[in-house]
Tab-separated table of C-alpha atoms in Angstrom:
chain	number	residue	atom	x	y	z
A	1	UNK	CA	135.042	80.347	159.635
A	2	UNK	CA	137.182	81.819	162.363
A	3	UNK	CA	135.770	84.383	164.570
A	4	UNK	CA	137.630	87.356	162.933
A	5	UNK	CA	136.703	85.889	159.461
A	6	UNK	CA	133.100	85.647	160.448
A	7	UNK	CA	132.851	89.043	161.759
A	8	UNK	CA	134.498	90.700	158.629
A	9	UNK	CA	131.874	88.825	156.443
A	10	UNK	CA	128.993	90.199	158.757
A	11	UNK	CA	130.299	93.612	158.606
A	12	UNK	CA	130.359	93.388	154.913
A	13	UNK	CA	126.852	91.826	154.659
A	14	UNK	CA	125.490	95.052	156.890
A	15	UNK	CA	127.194	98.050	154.824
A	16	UNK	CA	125.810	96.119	152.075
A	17	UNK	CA	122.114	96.162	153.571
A	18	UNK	CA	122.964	99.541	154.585
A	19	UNK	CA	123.616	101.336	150.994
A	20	UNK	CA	120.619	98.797	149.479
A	21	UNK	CA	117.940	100.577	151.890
A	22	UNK	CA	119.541	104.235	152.068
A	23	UNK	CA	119.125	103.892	148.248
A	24	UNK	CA	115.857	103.169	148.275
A	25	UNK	CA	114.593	105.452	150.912
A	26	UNK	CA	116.597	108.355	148.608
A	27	UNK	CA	114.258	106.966	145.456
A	28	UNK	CA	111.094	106.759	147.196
A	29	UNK	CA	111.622	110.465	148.540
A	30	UNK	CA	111.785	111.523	145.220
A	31	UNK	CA	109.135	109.734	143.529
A	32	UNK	CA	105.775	111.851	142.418
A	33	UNK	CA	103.512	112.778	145.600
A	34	UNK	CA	100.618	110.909	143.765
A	35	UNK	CA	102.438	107.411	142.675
A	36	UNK	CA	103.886	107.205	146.677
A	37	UNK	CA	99.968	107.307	147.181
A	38	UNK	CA	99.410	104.714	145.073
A	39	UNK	CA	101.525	102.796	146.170
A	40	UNK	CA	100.276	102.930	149.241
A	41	UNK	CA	96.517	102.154	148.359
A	42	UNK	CA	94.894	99.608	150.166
A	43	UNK	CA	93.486	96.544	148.392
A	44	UNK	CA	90.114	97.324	147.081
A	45	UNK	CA	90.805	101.040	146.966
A	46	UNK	CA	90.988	103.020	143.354
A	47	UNK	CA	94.516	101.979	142.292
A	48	UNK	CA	93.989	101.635	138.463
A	49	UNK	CA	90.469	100.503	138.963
A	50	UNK	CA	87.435	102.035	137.488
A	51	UNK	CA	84.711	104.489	140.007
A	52	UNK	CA	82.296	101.319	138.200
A	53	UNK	CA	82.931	98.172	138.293
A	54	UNK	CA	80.130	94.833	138.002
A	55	UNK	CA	80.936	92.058	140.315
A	56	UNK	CA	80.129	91.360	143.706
A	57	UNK	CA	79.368	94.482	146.104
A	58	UNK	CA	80.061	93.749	149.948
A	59	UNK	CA	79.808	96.792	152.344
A	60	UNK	CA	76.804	97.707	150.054
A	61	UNK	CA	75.017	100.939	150.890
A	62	UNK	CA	72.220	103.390	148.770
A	63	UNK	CA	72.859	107.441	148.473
A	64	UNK	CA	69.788	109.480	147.405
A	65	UNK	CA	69.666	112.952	146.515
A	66	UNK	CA	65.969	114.648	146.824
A	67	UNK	CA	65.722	118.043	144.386
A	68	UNK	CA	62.386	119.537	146.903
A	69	UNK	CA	62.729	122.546	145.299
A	70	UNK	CA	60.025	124.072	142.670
A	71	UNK	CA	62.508	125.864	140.356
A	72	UNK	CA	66.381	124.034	140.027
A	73	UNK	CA	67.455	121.658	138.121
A	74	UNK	CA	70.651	119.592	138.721
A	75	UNK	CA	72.824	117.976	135.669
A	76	UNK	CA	75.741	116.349	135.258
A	77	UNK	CA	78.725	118.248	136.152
A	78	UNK	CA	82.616	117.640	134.238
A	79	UNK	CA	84.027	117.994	136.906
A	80	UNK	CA	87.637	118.987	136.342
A	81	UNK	CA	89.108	117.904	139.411
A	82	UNK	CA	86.937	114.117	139.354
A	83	UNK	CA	88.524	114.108	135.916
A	84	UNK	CA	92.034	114.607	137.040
A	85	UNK	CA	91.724	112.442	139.851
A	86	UNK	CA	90.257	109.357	137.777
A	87	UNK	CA	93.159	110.121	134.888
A	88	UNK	CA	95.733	109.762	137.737
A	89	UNK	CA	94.646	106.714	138.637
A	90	UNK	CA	93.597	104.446	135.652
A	91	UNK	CA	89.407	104.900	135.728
A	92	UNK	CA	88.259	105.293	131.995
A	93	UNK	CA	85.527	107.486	132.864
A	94	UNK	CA	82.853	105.694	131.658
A	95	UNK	CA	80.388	107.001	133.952
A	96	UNK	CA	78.876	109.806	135.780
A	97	UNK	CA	81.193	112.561	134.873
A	98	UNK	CA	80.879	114.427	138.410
A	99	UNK	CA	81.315	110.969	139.889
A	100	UNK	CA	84.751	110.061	141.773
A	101	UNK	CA	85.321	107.252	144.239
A	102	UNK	CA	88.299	107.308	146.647
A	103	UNK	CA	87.959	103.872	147.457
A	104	UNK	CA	85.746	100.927	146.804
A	105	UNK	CA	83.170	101.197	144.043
A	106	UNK	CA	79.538	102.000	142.550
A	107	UNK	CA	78.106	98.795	141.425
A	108	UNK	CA	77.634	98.775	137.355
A	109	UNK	CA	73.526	98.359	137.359
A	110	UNK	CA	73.462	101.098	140.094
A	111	UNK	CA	74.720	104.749	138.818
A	112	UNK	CA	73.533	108.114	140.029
A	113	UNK	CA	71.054	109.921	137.128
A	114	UNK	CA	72.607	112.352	134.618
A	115	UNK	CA	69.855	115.041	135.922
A	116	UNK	CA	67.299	115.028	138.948
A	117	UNK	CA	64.145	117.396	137.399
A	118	UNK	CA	62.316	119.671	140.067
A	119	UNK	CA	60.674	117.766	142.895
A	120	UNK	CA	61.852	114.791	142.219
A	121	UNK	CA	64.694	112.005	143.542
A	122	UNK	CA	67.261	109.650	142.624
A	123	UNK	CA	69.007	107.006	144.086
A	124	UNK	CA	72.628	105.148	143.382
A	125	UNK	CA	74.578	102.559	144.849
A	126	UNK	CA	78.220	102.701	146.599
A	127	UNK	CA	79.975	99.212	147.613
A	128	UNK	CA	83.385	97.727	148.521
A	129	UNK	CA	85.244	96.021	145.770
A	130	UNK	CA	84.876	92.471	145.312
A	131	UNK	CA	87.367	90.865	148.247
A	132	UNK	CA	87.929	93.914	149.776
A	133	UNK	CA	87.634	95.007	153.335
A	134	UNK	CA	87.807	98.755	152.319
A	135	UNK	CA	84.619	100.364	152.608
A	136	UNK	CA	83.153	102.876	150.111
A	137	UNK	CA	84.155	106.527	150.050
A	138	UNK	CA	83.408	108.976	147.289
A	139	UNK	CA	82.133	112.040	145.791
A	140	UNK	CA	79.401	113.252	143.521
A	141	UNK	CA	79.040	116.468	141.873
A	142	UNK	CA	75.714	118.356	139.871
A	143	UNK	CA	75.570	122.056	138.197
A	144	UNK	CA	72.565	123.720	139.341
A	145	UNK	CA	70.339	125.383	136.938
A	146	UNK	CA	67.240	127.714	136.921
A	147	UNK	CA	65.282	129.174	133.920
A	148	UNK	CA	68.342	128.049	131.183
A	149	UNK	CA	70.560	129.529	133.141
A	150	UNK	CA	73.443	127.777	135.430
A	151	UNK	CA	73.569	128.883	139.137
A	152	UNK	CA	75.984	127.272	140.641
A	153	UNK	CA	77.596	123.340	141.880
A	154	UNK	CA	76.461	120.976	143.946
A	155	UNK	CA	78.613	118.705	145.487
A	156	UNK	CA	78.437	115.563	148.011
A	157	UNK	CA	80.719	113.030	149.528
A	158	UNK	CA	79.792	109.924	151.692
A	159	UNK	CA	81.629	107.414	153.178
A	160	UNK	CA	80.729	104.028	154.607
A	161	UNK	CA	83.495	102.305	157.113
A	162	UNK	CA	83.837	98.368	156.728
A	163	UNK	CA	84.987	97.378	160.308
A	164	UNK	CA	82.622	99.223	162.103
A	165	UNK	CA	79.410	101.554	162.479
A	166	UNK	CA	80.708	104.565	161.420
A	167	UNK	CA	79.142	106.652	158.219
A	168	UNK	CA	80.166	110.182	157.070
A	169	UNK	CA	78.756	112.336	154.633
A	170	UNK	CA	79.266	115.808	153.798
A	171	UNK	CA	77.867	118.503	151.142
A	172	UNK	CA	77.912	122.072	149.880
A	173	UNK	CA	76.793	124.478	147.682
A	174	UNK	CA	78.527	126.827	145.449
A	175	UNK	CA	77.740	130.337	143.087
A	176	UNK	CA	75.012	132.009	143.103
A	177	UNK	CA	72.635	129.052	144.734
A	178	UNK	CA	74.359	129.322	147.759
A	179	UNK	CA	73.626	133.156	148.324
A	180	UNK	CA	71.123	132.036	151.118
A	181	UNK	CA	67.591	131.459	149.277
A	182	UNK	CA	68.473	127.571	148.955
A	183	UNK	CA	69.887	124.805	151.558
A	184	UNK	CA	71.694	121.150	151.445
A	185	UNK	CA	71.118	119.311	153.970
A	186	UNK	CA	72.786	115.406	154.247
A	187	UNK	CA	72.877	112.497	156.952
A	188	UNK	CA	74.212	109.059	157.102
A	189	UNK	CA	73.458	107.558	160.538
A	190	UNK	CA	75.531	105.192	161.972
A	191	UNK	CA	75.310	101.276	161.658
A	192	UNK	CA	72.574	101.986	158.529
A	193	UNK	CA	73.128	101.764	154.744
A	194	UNK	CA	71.147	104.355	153.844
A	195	UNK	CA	72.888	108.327	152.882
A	196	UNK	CA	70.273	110.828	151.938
A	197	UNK	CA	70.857	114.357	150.960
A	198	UNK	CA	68.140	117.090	150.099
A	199	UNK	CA	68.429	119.983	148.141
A	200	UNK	CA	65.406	122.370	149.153
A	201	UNK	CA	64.447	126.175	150.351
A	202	UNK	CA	65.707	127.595	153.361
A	203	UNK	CA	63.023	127.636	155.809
A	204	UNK	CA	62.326	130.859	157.081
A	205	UNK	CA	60.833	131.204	160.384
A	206	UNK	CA	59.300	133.853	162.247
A	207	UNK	CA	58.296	134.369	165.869
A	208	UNK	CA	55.229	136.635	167.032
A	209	UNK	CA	54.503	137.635	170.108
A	210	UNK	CA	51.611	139.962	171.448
A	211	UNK	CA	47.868	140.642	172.346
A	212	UNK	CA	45.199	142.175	169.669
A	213	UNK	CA	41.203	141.855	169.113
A	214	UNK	CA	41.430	139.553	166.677
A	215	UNK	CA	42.622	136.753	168.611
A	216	UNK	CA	39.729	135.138	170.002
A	217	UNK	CA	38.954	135.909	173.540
A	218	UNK	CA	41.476	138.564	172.952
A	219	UNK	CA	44.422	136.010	174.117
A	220	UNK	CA	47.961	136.780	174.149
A	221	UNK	CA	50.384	134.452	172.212
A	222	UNK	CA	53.789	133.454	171.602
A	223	UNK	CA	54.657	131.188	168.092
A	224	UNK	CA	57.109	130.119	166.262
A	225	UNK	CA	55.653	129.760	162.493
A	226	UNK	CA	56.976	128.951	159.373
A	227	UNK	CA	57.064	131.928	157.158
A	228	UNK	CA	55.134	129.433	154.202
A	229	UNK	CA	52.507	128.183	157.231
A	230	UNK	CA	51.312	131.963	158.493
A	231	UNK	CA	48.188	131.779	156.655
A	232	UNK	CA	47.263	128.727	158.555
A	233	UNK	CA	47.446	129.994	161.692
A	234	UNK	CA	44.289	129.911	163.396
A	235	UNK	CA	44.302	133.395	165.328
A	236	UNK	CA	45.338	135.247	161.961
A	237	UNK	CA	42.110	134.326	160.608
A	238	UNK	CA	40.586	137.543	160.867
A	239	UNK	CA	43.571	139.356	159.325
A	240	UNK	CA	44.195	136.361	156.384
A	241	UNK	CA	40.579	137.548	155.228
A	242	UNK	CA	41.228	140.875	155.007
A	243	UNK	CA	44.638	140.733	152.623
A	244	UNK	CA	42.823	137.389	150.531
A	245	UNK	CA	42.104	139.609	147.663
A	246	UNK	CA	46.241	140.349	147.151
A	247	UNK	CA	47.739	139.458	143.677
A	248	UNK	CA	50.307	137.107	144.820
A	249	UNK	CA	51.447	135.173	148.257
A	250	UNK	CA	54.662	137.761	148.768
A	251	UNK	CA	52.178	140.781	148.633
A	252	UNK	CA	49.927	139.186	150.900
A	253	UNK	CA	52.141	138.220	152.896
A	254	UNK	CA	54.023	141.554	153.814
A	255	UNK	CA	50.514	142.739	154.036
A	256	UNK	CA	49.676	140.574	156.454
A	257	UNK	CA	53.130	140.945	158.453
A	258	UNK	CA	52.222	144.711	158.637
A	259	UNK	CA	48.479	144.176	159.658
A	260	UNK	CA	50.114	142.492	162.543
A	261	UNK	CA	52.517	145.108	163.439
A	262	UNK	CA	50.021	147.649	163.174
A	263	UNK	CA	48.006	145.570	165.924
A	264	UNK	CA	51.199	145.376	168.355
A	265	UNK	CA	52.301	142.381	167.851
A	266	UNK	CA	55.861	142.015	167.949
A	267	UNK	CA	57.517	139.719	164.618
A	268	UNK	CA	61.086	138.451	164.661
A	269	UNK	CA	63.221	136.349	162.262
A	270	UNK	CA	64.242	133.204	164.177
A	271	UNK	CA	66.537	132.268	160.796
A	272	UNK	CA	69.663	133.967	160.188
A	273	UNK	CA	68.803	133.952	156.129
A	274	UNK	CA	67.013	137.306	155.814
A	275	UNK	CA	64.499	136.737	152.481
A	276	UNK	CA	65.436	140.262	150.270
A	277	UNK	CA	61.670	140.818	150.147
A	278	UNK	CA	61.085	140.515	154.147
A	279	UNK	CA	59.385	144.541	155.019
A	280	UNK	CA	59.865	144.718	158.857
C-alpha cells in the first residue's frame, strides 16, 4: 500500500472498532441489573449452580447454631427473598428453604436441620465449589416459635475468604423475639473454620452496693451479679432464707430485691434490657 492508502484503510478499520464497542457498551447498559451481575460472577460463585452441590469442598468450614433457650423453637423458614434469589439464578431449591448461598456451596451430606428443638444444636457445612478459589458466603434463615405460636425470624450470614484469614458473620432477630427478652449472638474468628451462633436469654445483670447486718462481719460490698445467680451469692444467705418459702423464682426474687433495698443497699441494672417484671 501507499502511505495515503494505508492510512485510509486504518481509519476505516478504527470507526469500524469504534461503532462495534459503542454498540455494545449501549446493550450492556440496558441489559437487566441482575443478568449484568451474572455475568459478572466469579467462577465458583452461584451462576446457575445449586446452594448444594456433592463434589469436592475446598475452603471447607462448619456453622453451628445453639437454641440455649428453654422455650423457642426454630423451623424452617420460606424465605421469600432466598426463593427469589435462587429462581434468579438457576438453584432448584432442593434444600433448606431459608438457605441461600452467594457464592460457593454447602456440601450435599452436610445441610443445616429443618428445626433445632429447645436446648439443643446443629451443625452444617459451607465450602468453595469444586476448582474454585471463591470462598463461601451465604445466608440462613429460621421462624421462631413459642407455645404453637410464631414469634418472629431468625436470620444469619457467614462468610469465609479463600486468599486470606478473614471470616465474617453477621445475625439478627426479627418480630416479637426481638422485643428485648431474647439475644443472638455470632463469631467467626479469623484464620479458623469454625462460625458459631447462639440463640439464648438476655442476661440481665445487676449491681449492689452497700453495708447491712446480714453480711457477715457486717462488710460493705460492691458486685456485679447475674440476675439468674443472686440466690447464690454468699452474703444474701440470710435474706435467700427468709423469701425460700415464695411460689415461684420471679416472686422470690423481687422479694428478695426489696429485702435488700429495705436494708440500704443500693441495686442498679448494669443491662440496658429492662425485664417488664423488674420492681425497683
Amino acid at each position: 500500500f501507499g502511505s495515503s492508502h494505508w492510512l485510509q484503510h486504518f481509519r476505516i478499520k478504527c470507526a469500524r472498532f469504534g461503532h462495534s464497542w459503542l454498540r455494545s457498551l449501549r446493550l450492556q447498559s440496558t441489559r437487566p441489573a441482575w443478568r449484568s451481575r451474572l455475568a459478572l460472577e466469579p467462577t465458583g460463585a452461584m451462576g446457575g449452580k445449586n446452594c448444594t452441590a456433592s463434589g469436592g469442598a475446598p475452603f471447607h468450614a462448619q456453622v453451628t447454631l445453639i437454641n440455649g433457650t428453654r422455650d423457642l423453637t426454630l423451623k424452617e423458614l420460606d424465605s421469600e427473598a432466598c426463593k427469589r434469589k435462587c429462581e434468579d439464578f438457576g438453584c432448584d431449591r432442593k434444600h433448606h428453604l431459608g438457605l441461600y448461598m452467594v457464592q460457593g456451596k454447602v456440601p450435599a451430606n452436610e445441610q443445616p436441620a429443618a428445626k433445632v428443638e429447645p436446648l439443643e444444636s446443629m451443625t452444617f457445612g459451607i465450602s468453595a465449589r469444586e476448582n474454585s478459589a471463591c470462598g463461601p458466603e451465604g445466608e440462613l434463615n429460621y421462624e421462631v416459635w413459642r407455645d404453637g405460636q410464631r414469634i418472629g425470624s431468625l436470620w444469619l450470614s457467614f462468610a469465609r475468604d479463600a486468599n486470606s484469614s478473614t471470616r465474617s458473620c453477621n445475625c439478627s432477630l426479627s418480630g416479637e423475639v426481638n422485643a428485648g427478652e431474647y439475644e443472638l449472638l455470632g463469631r467467626f474468628p479469623p484464620d479458623t473454620i469454625q462460625c458459631t451462633f447462639e440463640l439464648r436469654k438476655r442476661k440481665v445483670e445487676v449491681r449492689m452496693q452497700g453495708q447491712f447486718a446480714g453480711v457477715p462481719g457486717g462488710g460493705h460490698f460492691d458486685m456485679v451479679v447475674p440476675i439468674e445467680d443472686i440466690f447464690k451469692v454468699p452474703q444474701l444467705q440470710a435474706l435467700v432464707a427468709q423469701v425460700a418459702d415464695m411460689n415461684s423464682n420471679a416472686e422470690r426474687l423481687v422479694a428478695l430485691l426489696q429485702a435488700l433495698q429495705r436494708e440500704g443497699v443500693k441495686i442498679d441494672l448494669v443491662s440496658q434490657f429492662k425485664p417488664s417484671w423488674w420492681p425497683l
